[in-house]
Amino acid sequence: NERANYEAAYAIRDILDGLPENEVFSLLDPKMVERVQYLVPSYLIDNLKNLAMVVLCLDKLKPDGIILHNDVESIPRLAAMWAKARGVPCLHLPHAVYLEQKNRAPVGCDVHDLVTASHLACAGWFQRQWYFERGFPSENIIEVGIPRMDKLCNMKMERDRIYDIFKLNPKWPTIVYASSWWQGTSMTEFEDLVRPAFMAFLETAKRVDGVNWIVKLHPRAPKENDDWHVEAIKQSGVKAILVKEYLELIFQVANVLVMFGPSNIAFEAGLLGVQMVSINGFYNDPEVTTVGISSDEIGNGMKQALTNKIPLQNFLLKYIGVHDGQSTKRALEYAHGLFRV
């Protein structure tokens, strides 16, 4: 609406007025600063207009509480800031467990490190500790599990039917490769390792017969990333099924998950007893076989996972807490008490 447009325009004006005084911009060529001042309005106008609209809507609705599925993107984070400024409880129910990596920067250098919500319904003890180390008050954290995984605790389907749906050979082992895409959310993420890892996997797959290969793409990855994977599989000659959904089905027949990690797909696989190999991540978890970006290492890791059946209960308790199909119920009960509704 008109007011949101004005709010956005005023915000942009204040940003532009401050640029020449900014310490970083003072080191740049004046023509570069001028160029940035020209580009910033077109970049910001839609975003700031939408943010202004969110604030106006919240002021009008006056909710008793707010639930976030992430505390990272601009609109959820703004909603948390609105709640904080007005003394309204805000519950962050994370859609995923943030995981440690070898190249993760110190606390404060990653987009996930800034915590805005007042309360947290986390998965298990690892996630509780992760947020506590980033300044979240322990008394405002409750462990509920991961609601979106409730269906995996309760869903069963006949294996023969799944083999038929995906045209898999029931006499062969089924190996799922879960890829990703480069997101650059940390100050130390300089290099895209997703593609070299996938190419190393394809080199392994080309040498191995008698396996059902399934490649799982990230549901939120851009189309460009999907297209690249499709072309890479075509060029390799590997016969693989490519999916973005249906985890609850494919993990019921899968023997091994190979992931470019660390990834939350490990927990979905673990709930259904699938053995795991990780390229990058889970280095402190003996339940996961960790390998480097090497065709030989990936191949050996898959052989080890197929041979050794490792119990996964402690791994699951660490990361996703109680997994009894009741996580949604626990989260809602906590929200009702918090919001007093």
mmCIF file of N, CA, C and O in Angstrom, residues 12-77:
data_model
loop_
_atom_site.group_PDB
_atom_site.id
_atom_site.type_symbol
_atom_site.label_atom_id
_atom_site.label_comp_id
_atom_site.label_asym_id
_atom_site.label_seq_id
_atom_site.Cartn_x
_atom_site.Cartn_y
_atom_site.Cartn_z
ATOM 1 N N ILE A 12 15.405 3.812 2.450
ATOM 2 C CA ILE A 12 16.438 3.845 1.409
ATOM 3 C C ILE A 12 17.176 5.176 1.427
ATOM 4 O O ILE A 12 18.401 5.230 1.294
ATOM 5 N N ARG A 13 16.425 6.258 1.624
ATOM 6 C CA ARG A 13 17.076 7.579 1.670
ATOM 7 C C ARG A 13 18.097 7.646 2.799
ATOM 8 O O ARG A 13 19.212 8.151 2.631
ATOM 9 N N ASP A 14 17.725 7.100 3.966
ATOM 10 C CA ASP A 14 18.650 7.137 5.105
ATOM 11 C C ASP A 14 19.911 6.313 4.825
ATOM 12 O O ASP A 14 21.021 6.699 5.205
ATOM 13 N N ILE A 15 19.726 5.153 4.160
ATOM 14 C CA ILE A 15 20.884 4.321 3.808
ATOM 15 C C ILE A 15 21.806 5.056 2.845
ATOM 16 O O ILE A 15 23.030 5.089 3.018
ATOM 17 N N LEU A 16 21.224 5.673 1.831
ATOM 18 C CA LEU A 16 22.021 6.365 0.817
ATOM 19 C C LEU A 16 22.742 7.567 1.405
ATOM 20 O O LEU A 16 23.894 7.839 1.064
ATOM 21 N N ASP A 17 22.078 8.278 2.291
ATOM 22 C CA ASP A 17 22.710 9.457 2.897
ATOM 23 C C ASP A 17 23.928 9.068 3.729
ATOM 24 O O ASP A 17 24.883 9.840 3.854
ATOM 25 N N GLY A 18 23.886 7.828 4.284
ATOM 26 C CA GLY A 18 24.990 7.409 5.136
ATOM 27 C C GLY A 18 26.154 6.788 4.396
ATOM 28 O O GLY A 18 27.238 6.620 4.962
ATOM 29 N N LEU A 19 25.974 6.439 3.128
ATOM 30 C CA LEU A 19 27.035 5.747 2.400
ATOM 31 C C LEU A 19 28.343 6.533 2.306
ATOM 32 O O LEU A 19 29.416 5.974 2.542
ATOM 33 N N PRO A 20 28.303 7.807 1.932
ATOM 34 C CA PRO A 20 29.584 8.524 1.787
ATOM 35 C C PRO A 20 30.388 8.579 3.083
ATOM 36 O O PRO A 20 31.605 8.707 3.056
ATOM 37 N N GLU A 21 29.714 8.486 4.248
ATOM 38 C CA GLU A 21 30.407 8.554 5.527
ATOM 39 C C GLU A 21 30.891 7.177 5.996
ATOM 40 O O GLU A 21 31.645 7.084 6.961
ATOM 41 N N ASN A 22 30.424 6.135 5.325
ATOM 42 C CA ASN A 22 30.776 4.781 5.745
ATOM 43 C C ASN A 22 32.270 4.532 5.573
ATOM 44 O O ASN A 22 32.871 4.905 4.562
ATOM 45 N N GLU A 23 32.875 3.865 6.571
ATOM 46 C CA GLU A 23 34.328 3.649 6.566
ATOM 47 C C GLU A 23 34.782 2.853 5.350
ATOM 48 O O GLU A 23 35.823 3.143 4.750
ATOM 49 N N VAL A 24 34.000 1.831 4.963
ATOM 50 C CA VAL A 24 34.369 1.015 3.808
ATOM 51 C C VAL A 24 34.259 1.827 2.526
ATOM 52 O O VAL A 24 35.172 1.830 1.678
ATOM 53 N N PHE A 25 33.168 2.544 2.366
ATOM 54 C CA PHE A 25 32.957 3.300 1.134
ATOM 55 C C PHE A 25 33.929 4.464 0.993
ATOM 56 O O PHE A 25 34.211 4.917 -0.106
ATOM 57 N N SER A 26 34.460 4.932 2.110
ATOM 58 C CA SER A 26 35.434 6.019 2.027
ATOM 59 C C SER A 26 36.720 5.573 1.345
ATOM 60 O O SER A 26 37.507 6.396 0.882
ATOM 61 N N LEU A 27 36.959 4.250 1.274
ATOM 62 C CA LEU A 27 38.160 3.724 0.632
ATOM 63 C C LEU A 27 37.963 3.505 -0.865
ATOM 64 O O LEU A 27 38.924 3.235 -1.586
ATOM 65 N N LEU A 28 36.725 3.607 -1.338
ATOM 66 C CA LEU A 28 36.426 3.324 -2.737
ATOM 67 C C LEU A 28 36.531 4.574 -3.596
ATOM 68 O O LEU A 28 36.464 5.710 -3.116
ATOM 69 N N ASP A 29 36.682 4.344 -4.874
ATOM 70 C CA ASP A 29 36.652 5.424 -5.844
ATOM 71 C C ASP A 29 35.285 6.107 -5.791
ATOM 72 O O ASP A 29 34.256 5.437 -5.735
ATOM 73 N N PRO A 30 35.219 7.438 -5.821
ATOM 74 C CA PRO A 30 33.928 8.147 -5.760
ATOM 75 C C PRO A 30 32.938 7.680 -6.827
ATOM 76 O O PRO A 30 31.732 7.657 -6.585
ATOM 77 N N LYS A 31 33.450 7.300 -7.999
ATOM 78 C CA LYS A 31 32.549 6.822 -9.053
ATOM 79 C C LYS A 31 31.907 5.497 -8.665
ATOM 80 O O LYS A 31 30.756 5.224 -9.028
ATOM 81 N N MET A 32 32.668 4.651 -7.931
ATOM 82 C CA MET A 32 32.121 3.388 -7.461
ATOM 83 C C MET A 32 31.004 3.639 -6.452
ATOM 84 O O MET A 32 29.948 3.000 -6.488
ATOM 85 N N VAL A 33 31.221 4.581 -5.531
ATOM 86 C CA VAL A 33 30.206 4.932 -4.543
ATOM 87 C C VAL A 33 28.955 5.445 -5.245
ATOM 88 O O VAL A 33 27.827 5.089 -4.897
ATOM 89 N N GLU A 34 29.168 6.256 -6.260
ATOM 90 C CA GLU A 34 28.041 6.804 -7.023
ATOM 91 C C GLU A 34 27.247 5.694 -7.691
ATOM 92 O O GLU A 34 26.005 5.709 -7.731
ATOM 93 N N ARG A 35 27.970 4.699 -8.191
ATOM 94 C CA ARG A 35 27.315 3.576 -8.855
ATOM 95 C C ARG A 35 26.478 2.773 -7.855
ATOM 96 O O ARG A 35 25.340 2.370 -8.147
ATOM 97 N N VAL A 36 27.044 2.533 -6.673
ATOM 98 C CA VAL A 36 26.322 1.810 -5.640
ATOM 99 C C VAL A 36 25.071 2.579 -5.229
ATOM 100 O O VAL A 36 23.985 2.003 -5.072
ATOM 101 N N GLN A 37 25.208 3.885 -5.077
ATOM 102 C CA GLN A 37 24.058 4.706 -4.707
ATOM 103 C C GLN A 37 22.967 4.644 -5.772
ATOM 104 O O GLN A 37 21.783 4.743 -5.465
ATOM 105 N N TYR A 38 23.362 4.435 -6.988
ATOM 106 C CA TYR A 38 22.393 4.333 -8.078
ATOM 107 C C TYR A 38 21.683 2.976 -8.059
ATOM 108 O O TYR A 38 20.474 2.873 -8.318
ATOM 109 N N LEU A 39 22.442 1.897 -7.718
ATOM 110 C CA LEU A 39 21.883 0.555 -7.778
ATOM 111 C C LEU A 39 21.072 0.172 -6.544
ATOM 112 O O LEU A 39 20.129 -0.624 -6.630
ATOM 113 N N VAL A 40 21.445 0.719 -5.383
ATOM 114 C CA VAL A 40 20.813 0.306 -4.136
ATOM 115 C C VAL A 40 19.291 0.486 -4.130
ATOM 116 O O VAL A 40 18.564 -0.422 -3.718
ATOM 117 N N PRO A 41 18.761 1.622 -4.586
ATOM 118 C CA PRO A 41 17.293 1.770 -4.526
ATOM 119 C C PRO A 41 16.544 0.675 -5.267
ATOM 120 O O PRO A 41 15.558 0.127 -4.743
ATOM 121 N N SER A 42 16.984 0.318 -6.476
ATOM 122 C CA SER A 42 16.277 -0.700 -7.243
ATOM 123 C C SER A 42 16.377 -2.066 -6.567
ATOM 124 O O SER A 42 15.469 -2.889 -6.664
ATOM 125 N N TYR A 43 17.489 -2.300 -5.860
ATOM 126 C CA TYR A 43 17.671 -3.574 -5.168
ATOM 127 C C TYR A 43 16.802 -3.654 -3.909
ATOM 128 O O TYR A 43 16.257 -4.699 -3.574
ATOM 129 N N LEU A 44 16.657 -2.537 -3.218
ATOM 130 C CA LEU A 44 16.008 -2.549 -1.917
ATOM 131 C C LEU A 44 14.511 -2.267 -1.939
ATOM 132 O O LEU A 44 13.794 -2.682 -1.027
ATOM 133 N N ILE A 45 14.026 -1.575 -2.960
ATOM 134 C CA ILE A 45 12.672 -1.046 -2.882
ATOM 135 C C ILE A 45 11.625 -2.127 -2.631
ATOM 136 O O ILE A 45 10.759 -1.986 -1.768
ATOM 137 N N ASP A 46 11.688 -3.245 -3.372
ATOM 138 C CA ASP A 46 10.680 -4.289 -3.182
ATOM 139 C C ASP A 46 10.806 -4.954 -1.815
ATOM 140 O O ASP A 46 9.801 -5.199 -1.135
ATOM 141 N N ASN A 47 12.049 -5.260 -1.409
ATOM 142 C CA ASN A 47 12.242 -5.904 -0.114
ATOM 143 C C ASN A 47 11.766 -5.018 1.034
ATOM 144 O O ASN A 47 11.049 -5.469 1.928
ATOM 145 N N LEU A 48 12.171 -3.765 1.019
ATOM 146 C CA LEU A 48 11.798 -2.873 2.109
ATOM 147 C C LEU A 48 10.299 -2.600 2.110
ATOM 148 O O LEU A 48 9.686 -2.453 3.170
ATOM 149 N N LYS A 49 9.707 -2.543 0.940
ATOM 150 C CA LYS A 49 8.254 -2.347 0.863
ATOM 151 C C LYS A 49 7.535 -3.533 1.498
ATOM 152 O O LYS A 49 6.568 -3.362 2.254
ATOM 153 N N ASN A 50 8.008 -4.744 1.203
ATOM 154 C CA ASN A 50 7.405 -5.935 1.793
ATOM 155 C C ASN A 50 7.590 -5.968 3.310
ATOM 156 O O ASN A 50 6.676 -6.345 4.058
ATOM 157 N N LEU A 51 8.782 -5.575 3.774
ATOM 158 C CA LEU A 51 9.037 -5.561 5.210
ATOM 159 C C LEU A 51 8.158 -4.534 5.912
ATOM 160 O O LEU A 51 7.622 -4.786 7.000
ATOM 161 N N ALA A 52 8.009 -3.376 5.281
ATOM 162 C CA ALA A 52 7.132 -2.354 5.861
ATOM 163 C C ALA A 52 5.696 -2.864 5.941
ATOM 164 O O ALA A 52 4.978 -2.620 6.918
ATOM 165 N N MET A 53 5.277 -3.608 4.911
ATOM 166 C CA MET A 53 3.928 -4.164 4.900
ATOM 167 C C MET A 53 3.747 -5.169 6.042
ATOM 168 O O MET A 53 2.696 -5.204 6.693
ATOM 169 N N VAL A 54 4.773 -5.970 6.315
ATOM 170 C CA VAL A 54 4.695 -6.940 7.412
ATOM 171 C C VAL A 54 4.499 -6.220 8.745
ATOM 172 O O VAL A 54 3.652 -6.610 9.565
ATOM 173 N N VAL A 55 5.269 -5.169 8.970
ATOM 174 C CA VAL A 55 5.151 -4.422 10.228
ATOM 175 C C VAL A 55 3.758 -3.818 10.360
ATOM 176 O O VAL A 55 3.122 -3.891 11.424
ATOM 177 N N LEU A 56 3.238 -3.227 9.288
ATOM 178 C CA LEU A 56 1.909 -2.626 9.331
ATOM 179 C C LEU A 56 0.838 -3.671 9.621
ATOM 180 O O LEU A 56 -0.096 -3.434 10.391
ATOM 181 N N CYS A 57 0.969 -4.846 8.998
ATOM 182 C CA CYS A 57 -0.007 -5.922 9.227
ATOM 183 C C CYS A 57 0.044 -6.424 10.673
ATOM 184 O O CYS A 57 -0.994 -6.633 11.306
ATOM 185 N N LEU A 58 1.266 -6.617 11.196
ATOM 186 C CA LEU A 58 1.394 -7.090 12.572
ATOM 187 C C LEU A 58 0.842 -6.063 13.561
ATOM 188 O O LEU A 58 0.195 -6.418 14.547
ATOM 189 N N ASP A 59 1.104 -4.781 13.293
ATOM 190 C CA ASP A 59 0.567 -3.738 14.165
ATOM 191 C C ASP A 59 -0.962 -3.743 14.173
ATOM 192 O O ASP A 59 -1.602 -3.465 15.191
ATOM 193 N N LYS A 60 -1.533 -4.072 13.026
ATOM 194 C CA LYS A 60 -2.998 -4.103 12.946
ATOM 195 C C LYS A 60 -3.581 -5.362 13.583
ATOM 196 O O LYS A 60 -4.589 -5.324 14.292
ATOM 197 N N LEU A 61 -2.918 -6.518 13.366
ATOM 198 C CA LEU A 61 -3.430 -7.785 13.887
ATOM 199 C C LEU A 61 -3.191 -7.945 15.388
ATOM 200 O O LEU A 61 -3.963 -8.596 16.084
ATOM 201 N N LYS A 62 -2.072 -7.394 15.868
ATOM 202 C CA LYS A 62 -1.691 -7.513 17.278
ATOM 203 C C LYS A 62 -1.763 -8.975 17.777
ATOM 204 O O LYS A 62 -2.537 -9.313 18.671
ATOM 205 N N PRO A 63 -0.953 -9.865 17.199
ATOM 206 C CA PRO A 63 -1.000 -11.281 17.608
ATOM 207 C C PRO A 63 -0.511 -11.478 19.040
ATOM 208 O O PRO A 63 0.283 -10.686 19.558
ATOM 209 N N ASP A 64 -1.007 -12.553 19.667
ATOM 210 C CA ASP A 64 -0.570 -12.895 21.031
ATOM 211 C C ASP A 64 0.801 -13.551 21.025
ATOM 212 O O ASP A 64 1.464 -13.626 22.067
ATOM 213 N N GLY A 65 1.214 -14.049 19.880
ATOM 214 C CA GLY A 65 2.519 -14.690 19.756
ATOM 215 C C GLY A 65 2.841 -14.945 18.298
ATOM 216 O O GLY A 65 1.962 -14.875 17.432
ATOM 217 N N ILE A 66 4.100 -15.233 18.035
ATOM 218 C CA ILE A 66 4.560 -15.499 16.669
ATOM 219 C C ILE A 66 5.403 -16.763 16.686
ATOM 220 O O ILE A 66 6.226 -16.962 17.585
ATOM 221 N N ILE A 67 5.182 -17.633 15.683
ATOM 222 C CA ILE A 67 5.995 -18.843 15.525
ATOM 223 C C ILE A 67 6.791 -18.722 14.232
ATOM 224 O O ILE A 67 6.224 -18.419 13.174
ATOM 225 N N LEU A 68 8.101 -18.942 14.308
ATOM 226 C CA LEU A 68 8.985 -18.873 13.142
ATOM 227 C C LEU A 68 9.471 -20.270 12.776
ATOM 228 O O LEU A 68 9.758 -21.072 13.661
ATOM 229 N N HIS A 69 9.588 -20.541 11.483
ATOM 230 C CA HIS A 69 10.224 -21.801 11.075
ATOM 231 C C HIS A 69 11.701 -21.585 10.800
ATOM 232 O O HIS A 69 12.465 -22.531 10.679
ATOM 233 N N ASN A 70 12.137 -20.307 10.684
ATOM 234 C CA ASN A 70 13.567 -19.999 10.657
ATOM 235 C C ASN A 70 13.772 -18.593 11.176
ATOM 236 O O ASN A 70 12.855 -17.767 11.164
ATOM 237 N N ASP A 71 14.981 -18.334 11.659
ATOM 238 C CA ASP A 71 15.333 -17.022 12.206
ATOM 239 C C ASP A 71 16.449 -16.421 11.365
ATOM 240 O O ASP A 71 17.363 -15.779 11.882
ATOM 241 N N VAL A 72 16.353 -16.648 10.046
ATOM 242 C CA VAL A 72 17.424 -16.255 9.138
ATOM 243 C C VAL A 72 16.929 -15.300 8.049
ATOM 244 O O VAL A 72 17.501 -14.230 7.836
ATOM 245 N N GLU A 73 15.863 -15.680 7.360
ATOM 246 C CA GLU A 73 15.364 -14.861 6.257
ATOM 247 C C GLU A 73 14.780 -13.559 6.782
ATOM 248 O O GLU A 73 14.388 -13.446 7.950
ATOM 249 N N SER A 74 14.677 -12.572 5.902
ATOM 250 C CA SER A 74 14.353 -11.212 6.336
ATOM 251 C C SER A 74 12.981 -11.084 6.986
ATOM 252 O O SER A 74 12.832 -10.431 8.028
ATOM 253 N N ILE A 75 11.948 -11.700 6.413
ATOM 254 C CA ILE A 75 10.603 -11.522 6.962
ATOM 255 C C ILE A 75 10.434 -12.233 8.307
ATOM 256 O O ILE A 75 9.938 -11.625 9.267
ATOM 257 N N PRO A 76 10.836 -13.518 8.451
ATOM 258 C CA PRO A 76 10.744 -14.124 9.790
ATOM 259 C C PRO A 76 11.559 -13.379 10.843
ATOM 260 O O PRO A 76 11.100 -13.182 11.969
ATOM 261 N N ARG A 77 12.750 -12.927 10.467
ATOM 262 C CA ARG A 77 13.585 -12.207 11.443
ATOM 263 C C ARG A 77 12.942 -10.870 11.814
ATOM 264 O O ARG A 77 12.980 -10.454 12.977
#
